[in-house]
Amino acid sequence: MNPQITNLIIILVMMQASKKIPFEDPNVLWGVRALYLLSNLAIVAIYFYVGMQIDKKKDRTVLKYVEPAAMGSTEEPKAVTTTVHAYDKQQLKSLYKSQLMGIGMMAVMHLYFKYTNPLLVQSIIPLKGAFEGNLVKVHLLGQAATGDLKRPWKANAGFMGAMQQGGGEIKTDKKSIEAAERAGRGGAKEE
Amino acid sequence: MALLVKQLYGLFNPSAPAPAAPADPDFADFAAAPNPAAPSHASNAFPGSSAAPTAAAGGLSSFISSPYGIQGRPYTKWYRVWERVTYKDFYQEFVILPILLVVVAVNVVGTQINKARMRAWAAAFVPLLEAEYAQVGQDKEAASSAGAPEQKLKQGKMSEWSTYATGRQNAAFTDVKISLHKRFNPLLWVFELVLSFLFESIPTPMERMLATTYVFDGKEKLMLPDATAGGNSSYDGFVWAVVHKDFMQQLRNDRYDLSLTATRDNAKLPEWATVMSESSEVTDALLTPELVKAIEQCGEDLEALIITDQPIDAPKKLNELVPRKRLTLTTKLPTTSTIPNLTPLFTLYLRLPDTLVQTAHFRPEALRKIRATREEEQRKIKRLDEEEKAEERKSASDKAKKEERERKLKGMGAEEQRKFLEREKAEERKRGQKKNTMRG
């Protein structure tokens, strides 16, 4: 099933379920907090293991693709030449970063605005999302990096993906790579 | 006045009754109060005793275990500090002093480690520079004297040392810079690490060596007024690099010259390295077996070896595209155990100007592609330049028109002005209608 639909179902179900949970009870409250921390620790552990696997494989196959220009910019598309190893590392870094963002947001919600309900949903969704990430699929679940899992990976659909992608798809055909690779785009100073 | 005289008389005549309250509040009567009275909280300490406090006899023991809190300190002579204070007054200092000591110790140790690393580098690499160049070191006196190798390096920032070598055939000079971790300030070091994790634009702090050689390229006469050098030291211009694969994307982003090249894996190189080249013929000529062997030997410590004639920053003016040939070598800063792995590559790098002068002359067919790239880049800049100029011209002519209109209006009478403005409006309306009908 589409992960976004399952996410939606989980959110709806958990929202109803969290109405029944007595968050006023300090024991329950600390239990939910512990659950949230545990789920995040599990995610970090998964990512850490994936990071170890990436370093262990150290696949130095060159990966070339053309990144579309950011939305609204007049720049030409950018050629990227990297290795599978560096690409995976970079993806992992962005995974860590987005997890950090999630925890930060949750901290503000819970500690400052005193919302408790999201703790429960946020203990489940990110953990589920971690297993749906391409990196985890390839390195932890041992799926072959072909077909949909062939690097470079498509940005995940949805609003955030659309924002980043903007100008269109990542191109991997030989012609556009060769055109963009020697375009002399480097060293441009932002003003 | 009379009152004052009376008071003064009273002072010098002790038998006279002292005034109950001084008339002038600003007048302090020191003579009448030879001994300061203890403040209320102090005098409370010894109820019923106004003589010297007994704690005075206690000496140091009272410092360690005074029975008094802040209330009820004995009031003694000003210099008898030990009678008035206890160790309880110094809790803050007990915390601050160890931290201070740790900070100072870390700074000293960090500086020493950095210096040791610098010395190890200098001991191995300065002799290599000295073997190739007449002068090594920034200033002439220090350079010519046979001092310890580390004296040829100059500290720039706290974590950077640099040196300079000149006096060689084919190469004008070489700049070498080594940068180390900020071990003397671990907080700053960690802060930079965190920032580099969070923001892509901030590079991860690394210990590295950066050497740049500026070659003569047949311009000895221009650079040295009293040059007698014969021979031709020029070679063909191109951009070519051997880079570590982990750095190839970063280099492509940061450097204009390398973004003109195509990345090609080369079977001769180890799998962590790749070639960025403008032409395969250049690669074949430069990737000599010795170079391959030296690269293999440095075991992933090599970041990039770049031969270039193009600017690093994207050019905006045509004269920025005038070739300035340079050779750059960046490596990780070797530790004492890996230094021997890097010295062959460094030696080869220092002799690269000679190799290039000898071998880097290519067939015109091979250079055609390279030249075409350059010309295309020149065209791009020219086009941008012309667009800019056209815009300037347009704005200038608009301004002139506006001024002309204002001048005309100024010269006219009220009735004339009205007519003129009406005519202008009518013209505009007509133009607008035309547009509308066109669209329709």
PDB file of N, CA, C and O in Angstrom, chain B residues 168-171 216-234:
ATOM      1  N   ARG B 168      63.729  29.031  -9.302  1.00  0.00           N
ATOM      2  CA  ARG B 168      63.795  27.740  -9.962  1.00  0.00           C
ATOM      3  C   ARG B 168      63.475  27.954 -11.424  1.00  0.00           C
ATOM      4  O   ARG B 168      62.745  28.875 -11.786  1.00  0.00           O
ATOM      5  N   GLN B 169      64.015  27.070 -12.246  1.00  0.00           N
ATOM      6  CA  GLN B 169      63.684  27.124 -13.646  1.00  0.00           C
ATOM      7  C   GLN B 169      62.215  26.731 -13.832  1.00  0.00           C
ATOM      8  O   GLN B 169      61.719  25.856 -13.128  1.00  0.00           O
ATOM      9  N   ASN B 170      61.567  27.365 -14.770  1.00  0.00           N
ATOM     10  CA  ASN B 170      60.192  27.050 -15.185  1.00  0.00           C
ATOM     11  C   ASN B 170      59.109  27.404 -14.178  1.00  0.00           C
ATOM     12  O   ASN B 170      57.962  27.582 -14.544  1.00  0.00           O
ATOM     13  N   ALA B 171      59.449  27.478 -12.899  1.00  0.00           N
ATOM     14  CA  ALA B 171      58.428  27.789 -11.899  1.00  0.00           C
ATOM     15  C   ALA B 171      58.763  29.110 -11.228  1.00  0.00           C
ATOM     16  O   ALA B 171      59.893  29.319 -10.786  1.00  0.00           O
ATOM     17  N   PHE B 216      56.265  29.932 -14.889  1.00  0.00           N
ATOM     18  CA  PHE B 216      56.633  31.097 -15.695  1.00  0.00           C
ATOM     19  C   PHE B 216      55.837  31.138 -16.989  1.00  0.00           C
ATOM     20  O   PHE B 216      55.388  32.189 -17.425  1.00  0.00           O
ATOM     21  N   ASP B 217      55.683  29.993 -17.634  1.00  0.00           N
ATOM     22  CA  ASP B 217      54.965  29.912 -18.898  1.00  0.00           C
ATOM     23  C   ASP B 217      55.529  30.905 -19.918  1.00  0.00           C
ATOM     24  O   ASP B 217      54.791  31.634 -20.576  1.00  0.00           O
ATOM     25  N   GLY B 218      56.847  30.981 -20.003  1.00  0.00           N
ATOM     26  CA  GLY B 218      57.476  31.843 -21.007  1.00  0.00           C
ATOM     27  C   GLY B 218      57.422  33.324 -20.703  1.00  0.00           C
ATOM     28  O   GLY B 218      57.655  34.160 -21.556  1.00  0.00           O
ATOM     29  N   LYS B 219      57.087  33.676 -19.460  1.00  0.00           N
ATOM     30  CA  LYS B 219      56.975  35.105 -19.127  1.00  0.00           C
ATOM     31  C   LYS B 219      58.055  35.531 -18.144  1.00  0.00           C
ATOM     32  O   LYS B 219      57.852  36.457 -17.351  1.00  0.00           O
ATOM     33  N   GLU B 220      59.231  34.874 -18.188  1.00  0.00           N
ATOM     34  CA  GLU B 220      60.327  35.236 -17.275  1.00  0.00           C
ATOM     35  C   GLU B 220      60.658  36.712 -17.368  1.00  0.00           C
ATOM     36  O   GLU B 220      60.855  37.386 -16.361  1.00  0.00           O
ATOM     37  N   LYS B 221      60.714  37.209 -18.582  1.00  0.00           N
ATOM     38  CA  LYS B 221      61.129  38.610 -18.804  1.00  0.00           C
ATOM     39  C   LYS B 221      60.150  39.579 -18.147  1.00  0.00           C
ATOM     40  O   LYS B 221      60.539  40.642 -17.684  1.00  0.00           O
ATOM     41  N   LEU B 222      58.874  39.193 -18.143  1.00  0.00           N
ATOM     42  CA  LEU B 222      57.863  40.073 -17.560  1.00  0.00           C
ATOM     43  C   LEU B 222      57.922  40.060 -16.042  1.00  0.00           C
ATOM     44  O   LEU B 222      57.709  41.077 -15.391  1.00  0.00           O
ATOM     45  N   MET B 223      58.189  38.888 -15.479  1.00  0.00           N
ATOM     46  CA  MET B 223      58.112  38.744 -14.033  1.00  0.00           C
ATOM     47  C   MET B 223      59.415  39.108 -13.356  1.00  0.00           C
ATOM     48  O   MET B 223      59.413  39.576 -12.224  1.00  0.00           O
ATOM     49  N   LEU B 224      60.533  38.880 -14.019  1.00  0.00           N
ATOM     50  CA  LEU B 224      61.829  39.196 -13.427  1.00  0.00           C
ATOM     51  C   LEU B 224      62.496  40.227 -14.312  1.00  0.00           C
ATOM     52  O   LEU B 224      62.807  39.954 -15.464  1.00  0.00           O
ATOM     53  N   PRO B 225      62.750  41.428 -13.776  1.00  0.00           N
ATOM     54  CA  PRO B 225      63.337  42.474 -14.606  1.00  0.00           C
ATOM     55  C   PRO B 225      64.724  42.107 -15.132  1.00  0.00           C
ATOM     56  O   PRO B 225      65.078  42.462 -16.254  1.00  0.00           O
ATOM     57  N   ASP B 226      65.508  41.419 -14.324  1.00  0.00           N
ATOM     58  CA  ASP B 226      66.879  41.123 -14.744  1.00  0.00           C
ATOM     59  C   ASP B 226      67.026  39.656 -15.147  1.00  0.00           C
ATOM     60  O   ASP B 226      68.029  39.016 -14.870  1.00  0.00           O
ATOM     61  N   ALA B 227      65.982  39.140 -15.806  1.00  0.00           N
ATOM     62  CA  ALA B 227      66.033  37.731 -16.199  1.00  0.00           C
ATOM     63  C   ALA B 227      66.982  37.546 -17.373  1.00  0.00           C
ATOM     64  O   ALA B 227      66.967  38.300 -18.335  1.00  0.00           O
ATOM     65  N   THR B 228      67.802  36.547 -17.251  1.00  0.00           N
ATOM     66  CA  THR B 228      68.668  36.213 -18.366  1.00  0.00           C
ATOM     67  C   THR B 228      68.297  34.837 -18.894  1.00  0.00           C
ATOM     68  O   THR B 228      68.955  34.311 -19.781  1.00  0.00           O
ATOM     69  N   ALA B 229      67.251  34.287 -18.302  1.00  0.00           N
ATOM     70  CA  ALA B 229      66.907  32.902 -18.602  1.00  0.00           C
ATOM     71  C   ALA B 229      66.628  32.704 -20.081  1.00  0.00           C
ATOM     72  O   ALA B 229      65.868  33.459 -20.685  1.00  0.00           O
ATOM     73  N   GLY B 230      67.239  31.747 -20.618  1.00  0.00           N
ATOM     74  CA  GLY B 230      66.959  31.411 -22.005  1.00  0.00           C
ATOM     75  C   GLY B 230      65.962  30.266 -22.032  1.00  0.00           C
ATOM     76  O   GLY B 230      65.368  29.914 -21.024  1.00  0.00           O
ATOM     77  N   GLY B 231      65.789  29.717 -23.186  1.00  0.00           N
ATOM     78  CA  GLY B 231      64.906  28.554 -23.290  1.00  0.00           C
ATOM     79  C   GLY B 231      63.457  28.965 -23.230  1.00  0.00           C
ATOM     80  O   GLY B 231      63.116  30.082 -22.836  1.00  0.00           O
ATOM     81  N   ASN B 232      62.600  28.083 -23.643  1.00  0.00           N
ATOM     82  CA  ASN B 232      61.189  28.400 -23.651  1.00  0.00           C
ATOM     83  C   ASN B 232      60.479  27.570 -22.594  1.00  0.00           C
ATOM     84  O   ASN B 232      60.548  26.351 -22.599  1.00  0.00           O
ATOM     85  N   SER B 233      59.844  28.257 -21.674  1.00  0.00           N
ATOM     86  CA  SER B 233      59.198  27.531 -20.576  1.00  0.00           C
ATOM     87  C   SER B 233      57.682  27.490 -20.738  1.00  0.00           C
ATOM     88  O   SER B 233      56.962  27.295 -19.778  1.00  0.00           O
ATOM     89  N   SER B 234      57.200  27.689 -21.956  1.00  0.00           N
ATOM     90  CA  SER B 234      55.740  27.699 -22.127  1.00  0.00           C
ATOM     91  C   SER B 234      55.237  26.305 -22.485  1.00  0.00           C
ATOM     92  O   SER B 234      55.984  25.458 -22.980  1.00  0.00           O
TER      93      SER B 234
END
